[in-house]
Each structure stands twice: as C-alpha cells, then as structure tokens.
Coordinates of C-alpha atoms and ligand atoms in Angstrom, one line a residue:
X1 CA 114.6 89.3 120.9
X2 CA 117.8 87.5 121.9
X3 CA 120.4 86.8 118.9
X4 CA 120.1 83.4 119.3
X5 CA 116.3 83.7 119.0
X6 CA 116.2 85.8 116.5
X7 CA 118.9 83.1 114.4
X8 CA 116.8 80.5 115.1
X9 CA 113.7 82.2 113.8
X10 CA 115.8 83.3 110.7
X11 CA 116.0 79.2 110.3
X12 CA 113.1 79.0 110.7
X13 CA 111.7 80.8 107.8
X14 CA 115.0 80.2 105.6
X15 CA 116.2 76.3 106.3
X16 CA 119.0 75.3 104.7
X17 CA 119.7 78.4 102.8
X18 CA 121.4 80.3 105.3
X19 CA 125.5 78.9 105.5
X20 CA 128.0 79.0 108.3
X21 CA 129.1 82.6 106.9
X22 CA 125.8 84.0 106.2
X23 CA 124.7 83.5 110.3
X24 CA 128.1 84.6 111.2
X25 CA 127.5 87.9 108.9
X26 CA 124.0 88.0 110.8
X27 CA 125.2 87.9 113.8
X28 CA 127.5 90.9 112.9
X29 CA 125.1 92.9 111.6
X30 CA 122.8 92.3 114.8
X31 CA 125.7 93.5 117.3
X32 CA 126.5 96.4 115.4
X33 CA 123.0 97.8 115.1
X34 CA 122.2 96.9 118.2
X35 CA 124.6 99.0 119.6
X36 CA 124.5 101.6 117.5
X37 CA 120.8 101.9 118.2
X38 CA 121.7 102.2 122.1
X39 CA 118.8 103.9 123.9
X40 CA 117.3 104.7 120.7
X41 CA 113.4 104.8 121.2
X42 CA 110.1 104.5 118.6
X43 CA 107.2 107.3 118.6
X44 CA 105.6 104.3 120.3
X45 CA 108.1 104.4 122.9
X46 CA 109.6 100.9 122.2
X47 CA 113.5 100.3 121.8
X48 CA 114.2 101.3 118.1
X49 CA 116.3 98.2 117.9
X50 CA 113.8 95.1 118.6
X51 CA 110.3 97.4 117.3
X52 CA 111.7 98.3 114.3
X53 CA 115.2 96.8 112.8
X54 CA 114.6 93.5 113.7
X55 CA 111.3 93.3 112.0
X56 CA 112.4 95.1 109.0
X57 CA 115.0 92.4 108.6
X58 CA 112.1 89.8 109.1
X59 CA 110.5 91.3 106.0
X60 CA 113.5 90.9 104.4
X61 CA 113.7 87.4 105.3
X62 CA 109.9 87.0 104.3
X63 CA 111.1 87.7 100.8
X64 CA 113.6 84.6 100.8
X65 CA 116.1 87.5 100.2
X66 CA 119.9 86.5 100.8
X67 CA 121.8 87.2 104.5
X68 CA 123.7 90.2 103.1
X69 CA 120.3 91.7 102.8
X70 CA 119.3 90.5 106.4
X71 CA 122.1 91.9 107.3
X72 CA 121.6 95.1 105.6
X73 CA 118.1 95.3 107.1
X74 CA 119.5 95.2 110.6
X75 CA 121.8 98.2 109.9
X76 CA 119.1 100.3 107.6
X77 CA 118.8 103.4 110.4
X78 CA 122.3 103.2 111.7
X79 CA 124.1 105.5 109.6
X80 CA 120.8 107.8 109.1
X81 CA 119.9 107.8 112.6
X82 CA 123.0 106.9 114.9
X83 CA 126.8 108.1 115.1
X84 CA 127.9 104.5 112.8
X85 CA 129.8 105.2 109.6
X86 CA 129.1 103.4 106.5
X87 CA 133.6 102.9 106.9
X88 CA 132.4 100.9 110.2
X89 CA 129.3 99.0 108.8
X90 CA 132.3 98.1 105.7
X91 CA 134.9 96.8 108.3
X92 CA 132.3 94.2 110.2
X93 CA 130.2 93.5 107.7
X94 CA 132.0 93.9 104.2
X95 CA 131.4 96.4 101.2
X96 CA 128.0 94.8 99.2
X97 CA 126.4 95.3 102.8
X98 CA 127.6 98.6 103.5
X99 CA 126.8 100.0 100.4
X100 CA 123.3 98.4 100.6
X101 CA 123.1 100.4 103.3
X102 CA 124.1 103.5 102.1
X103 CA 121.9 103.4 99.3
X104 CA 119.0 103.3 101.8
X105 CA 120.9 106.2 104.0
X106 CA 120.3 108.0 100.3
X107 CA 116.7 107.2 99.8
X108 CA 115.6 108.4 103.2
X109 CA 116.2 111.8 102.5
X110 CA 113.5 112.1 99.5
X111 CA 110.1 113.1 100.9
X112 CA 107.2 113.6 99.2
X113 CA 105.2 117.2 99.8
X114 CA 102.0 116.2 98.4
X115 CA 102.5 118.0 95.1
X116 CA 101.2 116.0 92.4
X117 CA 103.8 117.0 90.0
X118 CA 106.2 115.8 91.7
X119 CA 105.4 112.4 92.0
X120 CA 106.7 111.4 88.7
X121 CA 109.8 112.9 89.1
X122 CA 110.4 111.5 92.5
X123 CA 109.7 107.8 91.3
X124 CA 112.1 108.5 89.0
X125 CA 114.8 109.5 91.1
X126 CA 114.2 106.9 93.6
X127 CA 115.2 104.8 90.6
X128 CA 117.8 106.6 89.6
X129 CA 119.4 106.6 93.3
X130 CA 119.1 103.6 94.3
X131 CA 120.6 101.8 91.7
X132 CA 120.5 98.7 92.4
X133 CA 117.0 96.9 92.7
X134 CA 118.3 95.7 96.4
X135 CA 118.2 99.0 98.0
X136 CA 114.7 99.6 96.9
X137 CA 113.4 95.9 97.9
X138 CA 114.9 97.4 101.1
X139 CA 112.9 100.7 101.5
X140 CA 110.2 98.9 100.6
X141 CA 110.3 96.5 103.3
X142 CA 111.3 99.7 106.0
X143 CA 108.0 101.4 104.9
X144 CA 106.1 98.1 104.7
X145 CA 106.7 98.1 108.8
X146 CA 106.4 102.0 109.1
X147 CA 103.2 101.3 107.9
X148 CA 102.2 98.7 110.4
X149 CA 103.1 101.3 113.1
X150 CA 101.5 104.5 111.5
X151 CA 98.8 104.4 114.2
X152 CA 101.7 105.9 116.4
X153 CA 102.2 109.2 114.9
X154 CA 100.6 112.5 114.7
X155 CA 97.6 112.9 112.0
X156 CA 99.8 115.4 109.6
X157 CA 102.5 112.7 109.6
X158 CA 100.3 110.0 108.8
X159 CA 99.2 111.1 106.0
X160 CA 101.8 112.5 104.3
X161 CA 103.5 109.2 105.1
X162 CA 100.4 107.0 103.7
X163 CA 100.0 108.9 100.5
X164 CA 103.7 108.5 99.4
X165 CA 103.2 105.0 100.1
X166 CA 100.6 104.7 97.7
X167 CA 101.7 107.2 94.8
X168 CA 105.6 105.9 95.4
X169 CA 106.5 103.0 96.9
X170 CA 103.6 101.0 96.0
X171 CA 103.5 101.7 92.2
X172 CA 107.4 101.1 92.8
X173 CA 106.7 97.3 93.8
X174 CA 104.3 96.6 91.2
X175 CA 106.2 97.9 88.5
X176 CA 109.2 95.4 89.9
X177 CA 106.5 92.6 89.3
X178 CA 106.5 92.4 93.6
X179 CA 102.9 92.4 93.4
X180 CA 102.5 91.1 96.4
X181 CA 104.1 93.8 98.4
X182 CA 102.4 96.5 96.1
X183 CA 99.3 95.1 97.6
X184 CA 100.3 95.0 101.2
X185 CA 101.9 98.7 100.8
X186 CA 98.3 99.9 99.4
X187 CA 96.2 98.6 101.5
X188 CA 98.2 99.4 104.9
X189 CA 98.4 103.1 103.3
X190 CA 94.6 103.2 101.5
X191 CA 92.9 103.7 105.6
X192 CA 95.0 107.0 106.1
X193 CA 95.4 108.6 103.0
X194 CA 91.9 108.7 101.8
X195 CA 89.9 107.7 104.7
X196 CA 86.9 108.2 102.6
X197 CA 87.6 106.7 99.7
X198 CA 88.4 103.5 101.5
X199 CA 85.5 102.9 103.6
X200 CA 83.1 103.5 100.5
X201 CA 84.8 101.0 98.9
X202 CA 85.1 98.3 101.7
X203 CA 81.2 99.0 102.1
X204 CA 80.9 97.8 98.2
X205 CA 83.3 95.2 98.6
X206 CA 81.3 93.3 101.3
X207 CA 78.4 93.7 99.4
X208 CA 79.6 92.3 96.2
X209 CA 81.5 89.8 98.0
X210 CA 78.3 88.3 99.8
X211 CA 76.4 88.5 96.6
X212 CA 79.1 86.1 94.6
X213 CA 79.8 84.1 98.3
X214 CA 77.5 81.2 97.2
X215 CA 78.7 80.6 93.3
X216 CA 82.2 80.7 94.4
X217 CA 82.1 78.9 96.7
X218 CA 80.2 76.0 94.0
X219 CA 82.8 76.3 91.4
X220 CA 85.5 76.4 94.2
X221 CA 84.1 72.5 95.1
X222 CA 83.5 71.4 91.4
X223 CA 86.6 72.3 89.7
X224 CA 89.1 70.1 91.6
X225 CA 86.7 67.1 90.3
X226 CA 86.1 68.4 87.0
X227 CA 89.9 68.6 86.5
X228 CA 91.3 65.6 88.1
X229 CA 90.3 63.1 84.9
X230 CA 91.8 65.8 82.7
X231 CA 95.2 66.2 84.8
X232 CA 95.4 62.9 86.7
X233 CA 95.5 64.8 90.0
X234 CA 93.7 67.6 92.0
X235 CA 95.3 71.0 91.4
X236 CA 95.9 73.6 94.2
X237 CA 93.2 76.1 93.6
X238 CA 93.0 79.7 95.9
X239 CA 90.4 82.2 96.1
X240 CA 91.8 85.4 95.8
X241 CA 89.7 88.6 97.2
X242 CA 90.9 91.6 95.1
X243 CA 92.4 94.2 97.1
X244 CA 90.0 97.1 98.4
X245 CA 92.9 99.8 97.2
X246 CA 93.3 98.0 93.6
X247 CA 89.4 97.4 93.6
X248 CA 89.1 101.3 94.4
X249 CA 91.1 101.9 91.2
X250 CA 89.3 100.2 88.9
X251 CA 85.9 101.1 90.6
X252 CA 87.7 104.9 89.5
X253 CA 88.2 103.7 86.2
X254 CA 84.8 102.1 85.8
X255 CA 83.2 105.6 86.5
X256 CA 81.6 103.3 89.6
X257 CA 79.8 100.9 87.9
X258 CA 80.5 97.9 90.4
X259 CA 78.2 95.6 87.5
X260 CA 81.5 96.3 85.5
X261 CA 84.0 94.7 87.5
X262 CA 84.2 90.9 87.3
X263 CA 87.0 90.5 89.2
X264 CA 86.6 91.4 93.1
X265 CA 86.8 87.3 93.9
X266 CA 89.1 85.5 91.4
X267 CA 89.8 81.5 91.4
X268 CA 93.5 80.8 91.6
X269 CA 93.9 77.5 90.2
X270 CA 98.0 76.2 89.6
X271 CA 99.3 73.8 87.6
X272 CA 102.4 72.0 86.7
X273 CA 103.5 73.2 83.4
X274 CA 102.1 76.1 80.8
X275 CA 100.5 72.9 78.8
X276 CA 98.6 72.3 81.6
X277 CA 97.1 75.8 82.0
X278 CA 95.6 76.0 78.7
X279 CA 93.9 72.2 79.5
X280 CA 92.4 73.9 82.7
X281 CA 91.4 76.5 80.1
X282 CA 89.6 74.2 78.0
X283 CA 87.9 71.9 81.1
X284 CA 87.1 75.5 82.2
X285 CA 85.3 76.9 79.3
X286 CA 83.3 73.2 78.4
X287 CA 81.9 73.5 81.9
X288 CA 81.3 77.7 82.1
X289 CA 80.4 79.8 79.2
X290 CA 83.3 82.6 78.8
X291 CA 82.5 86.4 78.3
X292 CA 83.5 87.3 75.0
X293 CA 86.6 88.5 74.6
X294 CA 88.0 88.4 78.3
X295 CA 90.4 85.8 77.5
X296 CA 93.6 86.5 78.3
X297 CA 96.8 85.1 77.7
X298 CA 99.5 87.1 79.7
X299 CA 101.6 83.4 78.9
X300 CA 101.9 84.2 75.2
X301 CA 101.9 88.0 76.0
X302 CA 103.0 89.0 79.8
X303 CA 102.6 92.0 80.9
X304 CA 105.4 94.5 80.6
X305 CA 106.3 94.1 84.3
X306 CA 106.5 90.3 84.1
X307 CA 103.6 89.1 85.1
X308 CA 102.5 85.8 83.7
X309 CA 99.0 84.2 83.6
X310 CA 95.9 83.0 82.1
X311 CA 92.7 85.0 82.4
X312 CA 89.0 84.0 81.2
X313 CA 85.9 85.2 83.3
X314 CA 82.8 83.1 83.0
X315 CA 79.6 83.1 83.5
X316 CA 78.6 80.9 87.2
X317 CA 74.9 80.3 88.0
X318 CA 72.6 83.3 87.2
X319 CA 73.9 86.3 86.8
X320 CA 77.3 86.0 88.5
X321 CA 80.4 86.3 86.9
X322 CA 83.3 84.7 88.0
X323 CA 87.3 85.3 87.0
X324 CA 89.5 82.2 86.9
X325 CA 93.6 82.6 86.8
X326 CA 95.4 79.8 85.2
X327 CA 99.4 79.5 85.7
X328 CA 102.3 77.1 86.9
X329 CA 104.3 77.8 90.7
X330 CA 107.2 79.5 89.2
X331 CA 104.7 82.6 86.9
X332 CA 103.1 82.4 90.6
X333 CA 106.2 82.9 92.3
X334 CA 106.9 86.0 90.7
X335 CA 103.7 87.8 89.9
X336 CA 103.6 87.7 93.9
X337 CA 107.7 89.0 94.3
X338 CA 108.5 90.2 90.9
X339 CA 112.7 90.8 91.1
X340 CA 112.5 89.4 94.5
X341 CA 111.3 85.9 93.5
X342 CA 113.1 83.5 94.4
X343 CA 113.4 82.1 91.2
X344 CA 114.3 85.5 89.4
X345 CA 116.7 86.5 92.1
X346 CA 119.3 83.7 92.0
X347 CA 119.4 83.9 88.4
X348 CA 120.1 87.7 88.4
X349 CA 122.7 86.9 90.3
X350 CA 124.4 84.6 87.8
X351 CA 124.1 87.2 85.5
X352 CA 127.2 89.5 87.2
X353 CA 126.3 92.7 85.3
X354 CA 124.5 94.3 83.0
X355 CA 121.3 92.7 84.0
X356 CA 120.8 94.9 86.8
X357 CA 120.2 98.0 85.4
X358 CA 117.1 96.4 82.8
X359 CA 114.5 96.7 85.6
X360 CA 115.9 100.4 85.9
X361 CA 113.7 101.2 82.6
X362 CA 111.1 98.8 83.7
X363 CA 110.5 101.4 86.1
X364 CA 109.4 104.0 83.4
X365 CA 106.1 106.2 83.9
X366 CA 104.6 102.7 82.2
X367 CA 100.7 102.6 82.7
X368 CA 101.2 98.5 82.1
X369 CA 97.3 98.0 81.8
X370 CA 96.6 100.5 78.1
X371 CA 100.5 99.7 76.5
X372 CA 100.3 97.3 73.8
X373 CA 103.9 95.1 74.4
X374 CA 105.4 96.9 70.9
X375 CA 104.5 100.1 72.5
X376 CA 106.2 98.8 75.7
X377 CA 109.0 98.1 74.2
X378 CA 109.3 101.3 72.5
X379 CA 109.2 103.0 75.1
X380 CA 111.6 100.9 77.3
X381 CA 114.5 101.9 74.5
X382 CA 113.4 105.5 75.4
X383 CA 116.3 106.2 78.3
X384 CA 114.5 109.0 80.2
X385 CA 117.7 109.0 82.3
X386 CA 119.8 109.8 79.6
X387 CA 120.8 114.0 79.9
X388 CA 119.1 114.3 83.5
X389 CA 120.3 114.5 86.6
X390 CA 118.3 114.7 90.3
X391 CA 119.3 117.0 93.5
X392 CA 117.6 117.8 96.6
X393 CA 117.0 120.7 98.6
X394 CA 117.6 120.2 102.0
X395 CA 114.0 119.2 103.4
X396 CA 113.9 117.0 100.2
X397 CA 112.3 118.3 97.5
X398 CA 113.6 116.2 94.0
X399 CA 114.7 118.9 91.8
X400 CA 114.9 117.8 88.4
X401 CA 117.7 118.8 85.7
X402 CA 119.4 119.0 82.6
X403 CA 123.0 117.2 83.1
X404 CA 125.6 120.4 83.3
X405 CA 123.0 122.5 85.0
X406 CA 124.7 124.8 87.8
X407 CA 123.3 126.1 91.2
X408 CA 122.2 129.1 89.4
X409 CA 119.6 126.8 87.8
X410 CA 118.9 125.0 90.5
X411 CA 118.1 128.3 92.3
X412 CA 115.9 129.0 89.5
X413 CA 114.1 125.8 89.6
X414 CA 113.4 126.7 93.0
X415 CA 111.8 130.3 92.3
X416 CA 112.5 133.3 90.3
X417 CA 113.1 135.3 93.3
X418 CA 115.6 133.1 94.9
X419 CA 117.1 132.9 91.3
X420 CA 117.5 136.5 91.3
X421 CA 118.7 136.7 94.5
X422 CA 121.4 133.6 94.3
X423 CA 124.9 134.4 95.4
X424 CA 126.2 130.8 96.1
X425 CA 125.0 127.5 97.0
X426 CA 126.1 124.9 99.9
X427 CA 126.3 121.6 97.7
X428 CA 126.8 118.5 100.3
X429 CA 127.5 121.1 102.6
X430 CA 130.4 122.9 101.0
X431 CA 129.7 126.2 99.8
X432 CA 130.1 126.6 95.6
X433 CA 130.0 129.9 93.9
X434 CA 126.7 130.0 91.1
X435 CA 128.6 128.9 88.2
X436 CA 129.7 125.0 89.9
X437 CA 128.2 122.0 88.1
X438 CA 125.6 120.1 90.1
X439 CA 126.4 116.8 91.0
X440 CA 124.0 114.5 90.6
X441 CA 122.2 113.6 93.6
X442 CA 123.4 116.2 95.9
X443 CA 121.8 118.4 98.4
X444 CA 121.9 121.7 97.6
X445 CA 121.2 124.6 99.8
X446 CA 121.1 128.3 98.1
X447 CA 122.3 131.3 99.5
X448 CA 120.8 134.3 98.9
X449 CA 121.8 138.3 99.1
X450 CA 119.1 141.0 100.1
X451 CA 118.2 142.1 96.5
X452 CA 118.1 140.9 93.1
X453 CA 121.4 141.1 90.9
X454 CA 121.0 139.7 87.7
X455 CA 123.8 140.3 85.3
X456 CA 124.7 139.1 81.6
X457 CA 127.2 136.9 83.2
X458 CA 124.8 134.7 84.4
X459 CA 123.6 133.8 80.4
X460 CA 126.9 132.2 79.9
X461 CA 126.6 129.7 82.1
X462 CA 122.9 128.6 83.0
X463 CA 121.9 125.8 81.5
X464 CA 118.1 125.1 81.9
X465 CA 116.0 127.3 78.9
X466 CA 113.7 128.3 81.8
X467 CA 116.6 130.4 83.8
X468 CA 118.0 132.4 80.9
X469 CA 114.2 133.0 79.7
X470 CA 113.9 134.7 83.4
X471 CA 117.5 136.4 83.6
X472 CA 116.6 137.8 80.0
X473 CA 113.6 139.0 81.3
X474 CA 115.0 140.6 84.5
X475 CA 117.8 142.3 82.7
X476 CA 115.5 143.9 80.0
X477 CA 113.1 145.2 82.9
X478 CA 116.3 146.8 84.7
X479 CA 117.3 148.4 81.5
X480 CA 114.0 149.9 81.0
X481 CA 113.9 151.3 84.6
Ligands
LIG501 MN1 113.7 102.4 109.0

C-alpha cells in the first residue's frame, strides 16, 4: 500500500480526528519503518512491511486510538527486528512515540513455555513492564494480527503462540474492560490451542443456537414495537451470539450442562440515558416473565473491570430462555474497548498523571465474575507490586523476586544446581559478580563453574528465603562429608 493510500484509508476510518501534524507524524513513522523493514520478509513470504506493520497500525486505528499510536504501530518491529534505534525513531518521530515503541521492543522478549505457574507471574509482569496501558493496547493489537496469520507457521509454534494468547493477552484485554478485543483474541487462539475443545463446543453452539433461532428471532421483531409508546422512538437492538471460547468457559464451569447456560444468544437493546434502561427493564419484564433472581444491575454495581449494563433473562415461548442487555452508547462503548474507548481515552488524557497507573491494579489476579465489589476493592488496595521485582532469562522465562534480590538468587530461582554452581551472571549483557542487585527487568544470563562451591559468604547476601534454605543445606552436607 502506497502512503498516500494508506493516509487516505487512515481518513477514512478516523475523519476529522487526525490534524495537519498527526498525518505529517504518520507519514514519518511510515518512511522510517518502511525502510527499516527493507527486504524484510513474513513466514508467509510477504514483505514484513505491508503484511504485517501496516495492518497492525490498522488495528490501531480500528480502536480510534490517537496518530502517535499509528505511528507507533508502524515502527512496533523496527527496533526488535531491524538495525533502527529507539535514538532514531526519537529524532523523526519524537519521545511519547519512541518510547511507545520501546515498551513494546520490552514486551516481545517475554514468552510463555506452557508452564501453568507461570502464567500468573507473567501477566503480572507484562503489567509491570509496560507501564503505560498504550504499550499493551499495542501488543495486543501486534498479536491480534499474528493471530490472523498463525496458519503460516509450524504446528509447535502455533500453539505455543495460541495458548499465550488465551491465558495472557486475552485475559489482559478483558481485564482493561477491551472486551471486544478479549473476544477476537480468544476465539482466533481457541482453534489452535485446544483444537478439541473448540470443535465440541462449536458442535453445541449450533445446536443450541438453532433450537433458540425461532424465539429470538420473535422477540427480536416485537420489542422495537412494544417499546416505541414507552420511549417515543425505536431503539437500536443487536443480537449478540456469545463467543464459542467464552461459551466454552462457562460450559467448564457449568460441569456441561448446556440447559444451564441462558446466555449463548443475548438481545442487545441501547438506549439514550440510564433512566431509560430501567424503562426497557420494566416494558421487558410486563411482556416476559424473568427468572428469579438473574436480574442484574452492573449500572448500580459495574463490574470491577468497568463494565456497565443491565441483565435480566426471561422466559420466550416454551421452554426457551432468553437474556436481554439493557445500557446507553457510552457503557456500550466501553464494555466493547474498555481503556481504549473512545470516551475513556480522551479523558485519561486530561488527567496528566496519576490516573495511569489505576488500571495497573485493575490488572490484579481478579476473577471479576465470584468478587463481591467490597472484596474488589480490597483487594485493589493490595499493591502486589509493591517489594517485587521481574527479570528474564535470556529465552524469556519471567523470574519472579524479592526487590534487593542478587544474581545469586536469581540463579537459585533457576535451579539448585546452577545455584550451586553460580560464579557470575551477564545482566543486560555485562557480566556482574553474584553479589550485584538485580535490576528490575533485566536479562540475566548465569555463568556457571564445573562444580558446586557453596560458601558462608553467600548467606550474607542472598535475599530470597528459598536460596539460603538450599546454601544452608549444601554447606551442612559438605561438613558432614
Ligand atoms: Mn509485530
């Protein structure tokens, strides 16, 4: 795609939001990565460039996200991939893009291994890294096309790829209220990582979703009449298909009882204002009768990640049961982008500070469906950050620590042996003797003699309880010997 193609189609999905600077910044961006990417090709053989920046920075755009993001997008491989320097990427395009970048650069080195302890860890740091809620928005949109193009790569790769989509990045979205892209990210990564899994529920899916085909499609044709008198207009009403990932979780939850779920087709109806929803409410429940207790009011009490919305589920014709959501454009707006909603995004950014770092705990190991809000909020003012720090071994492995914790811990955490046999570390490449302080975030690389060595020494200045338990141990076993 040309850059003046690729402008114009940028108009075309952004109008009058993008300024005289924010093309010119574009435009920037798009030469630079361009030529950084020079001959670069995809595993599908395509030019890195146009198969995979551009449409990164498309997703981008799909978000309504600003030009310094565009921008960003375009330039997301360059320094990870090419010979360009973040000091370069600052000079054309300015400092808020560059580091945008470089906070992606970061992100790319954390893999996941497919150890399930890990994973809590590694959402965690991915937090803690990026910092700023842009840089994720950012990784998420890079994976959102990796995904698209995961039919290119070798089995092994695929699947490690699609599973820390669904047990990172996804979870990631949806705990930024971007529910929207949790869903896209889940169901492009559902196929690969559990082939299984995902064609038994598809198979369901359909089935349910013929069964209910007729009563939704009844209520879907009465409602707009039934609630014009009421509203003095016919509201926007959607039917929403649950996704087959989110329906697989809750058909796990629901031990597979499919007669339990309620909720595969929703109605969608939106209104003007929140008075309005509970009128809907109302119209709703004189014309359907409501299941007991499956009210809910996520207006008076939204969930912890934001989202906002009225829930009842009624009964429709025999036996069919039918959920209807009830909310106004902007509570729409951001239970589909969460931080990335329009609306929530140009107010963050009148907020200058301190704002920012709030959906850092919102990112907390929450399970949002079984916390009451007082226990939410309890546990947002836990700060699990507080006295830990994060570093990487050099194929990216998240190694989790105390704050003060030296390369002698970190070549603990690794294993005992290595611990033993530790006589230095390369931290970001430049080698430290045992006793340095790990910096948070860095890669560390341990170097090891031929034989174990453990001395007293080494008590005075590990930090982690789990390294002096094994030195202890060791230097008792060489006294006895
Ligand atoms: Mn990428």
């Amino acid at each position: 795609m040309t850059i003046d193609l690729y402008i114009t189609k940028l108009r075309d999905m952004l109008g009058d939001e993008l300024s005289g600077n924010d093309i010119k910044l574009i435009r920037n961006a798009y030469e630079l990565a361009k030529l950084s990417h020079h001959g670069q090709k995809r595993a599908s053989g395509e030019d890195y460039f146009e198969a995979h920046c551009i449409p990164v920075s498309i997703n981008v755009a799909s978000l309504d996200m600003p030009a310094s993001m565009i921008a960003a997008a375009l330039l997301h491989d360059s320094v990870e991939d090419t010979e360009m320097t973040l000091v370069q990427i600052a000079n054309v395009c300015g400092p808020d893009v560059a580091s945008l970048v470089d906070g992606v650069t970061k992100l790319g080195k954390i893999k996941y291994h497919g150890n399930e302890r890990h994973v809590e860890s590694l959402r965690k740091f991915f937090v803690a890294i990026a910092q700023d809620a842009r840089v994720v928005i950012l990784k998420l949109c890079d994976r959102w096309h990796n995904l698209t193009t995961l039919h290119h790569l070798p089995e092994h790769k695929r699947q490690r790829i699609a599973l820390e989509s669904l047990l990172i990045y996804a979870p990631l979205a949806s705990r930024m209220g971007m529910g929207k892209l949790a869903m896209i990210l889940s169901d492009l990564s559902f196929p690969y990582a559990e082939p299984e899994n995902y064609q038994k529920t598809l198979d369901l899916m359909k089935e349910e979703l013929a069964k209910a085909e007729l009563v939704i499609k009844q209520m879907y044709e009465a409602l707009p009449v039934l609630l014009k008198p009421a509203l003095g207009y016919e509201p926007k009403i959607d039917k929403r298909v649950k996704t087959v990932y989110s329906l697989y979780k809750k058909l796990e939850r629901k031990e597979w009882r499919a007669e339990d779920i309620h909720d595969i087709v929703a109605l969608r109806i939106i209104v003007k204002d929140i008075s309005e929803c509970y009128q809907v409410l109302g119209v709703i429940h004189a014309n359907w009768q409501p299941l007991p207790g499956r009210v809910k009011d996520y207006i008076a009490i939204p969930k912890p990640n934001g989202y906002k919305s009225l829930h009842t589920t009624v009964m429709s014709g025999s036996d069919v049961i039918v959920e209807v959501q009830i909310r106004t454009p902007e509570m729409h707006s951001y239970n589909e982008f969460g931080v990335a909603s329009h609306h929530s995004y140009k107010n963050r950014h009148k907020a200058p500070h301190g704002e920012s770092f709030n959906w850092l705990s919102q990112l907390s190991e929450l399970d949002d469906e079984s916390l009451t809000p007082d226990e939410y909020v309890s546990a947002l003012t836990t700060d699990f950050f507080a006295d830990r720090i994060f570093a990487l071994t050099p194929k990216g492995d998240v190694i989790d620590l105390p704050v003060g914790a030296t390369v002698l811990d970190f070549a603990f955490q690794l294993h005992t042996d290595i611990g033993a046999r530790a006589i230095g570390g390369r931290m970001n490449g430049t080698y430290r003797s045992l006793n340095t302080v790990i910096l948070p975030e860095s890669v560390v690389e341990i170097v090891t003699g031929p034989k174990p060595h453990p001395s007293e020494k080494w008590l005075s200045f590990v930090k982690t309880s789990y390294a002096k338990n094994k030195i202890h141990r060791m230097l008792l076993k060489h006294k006895k010997s």
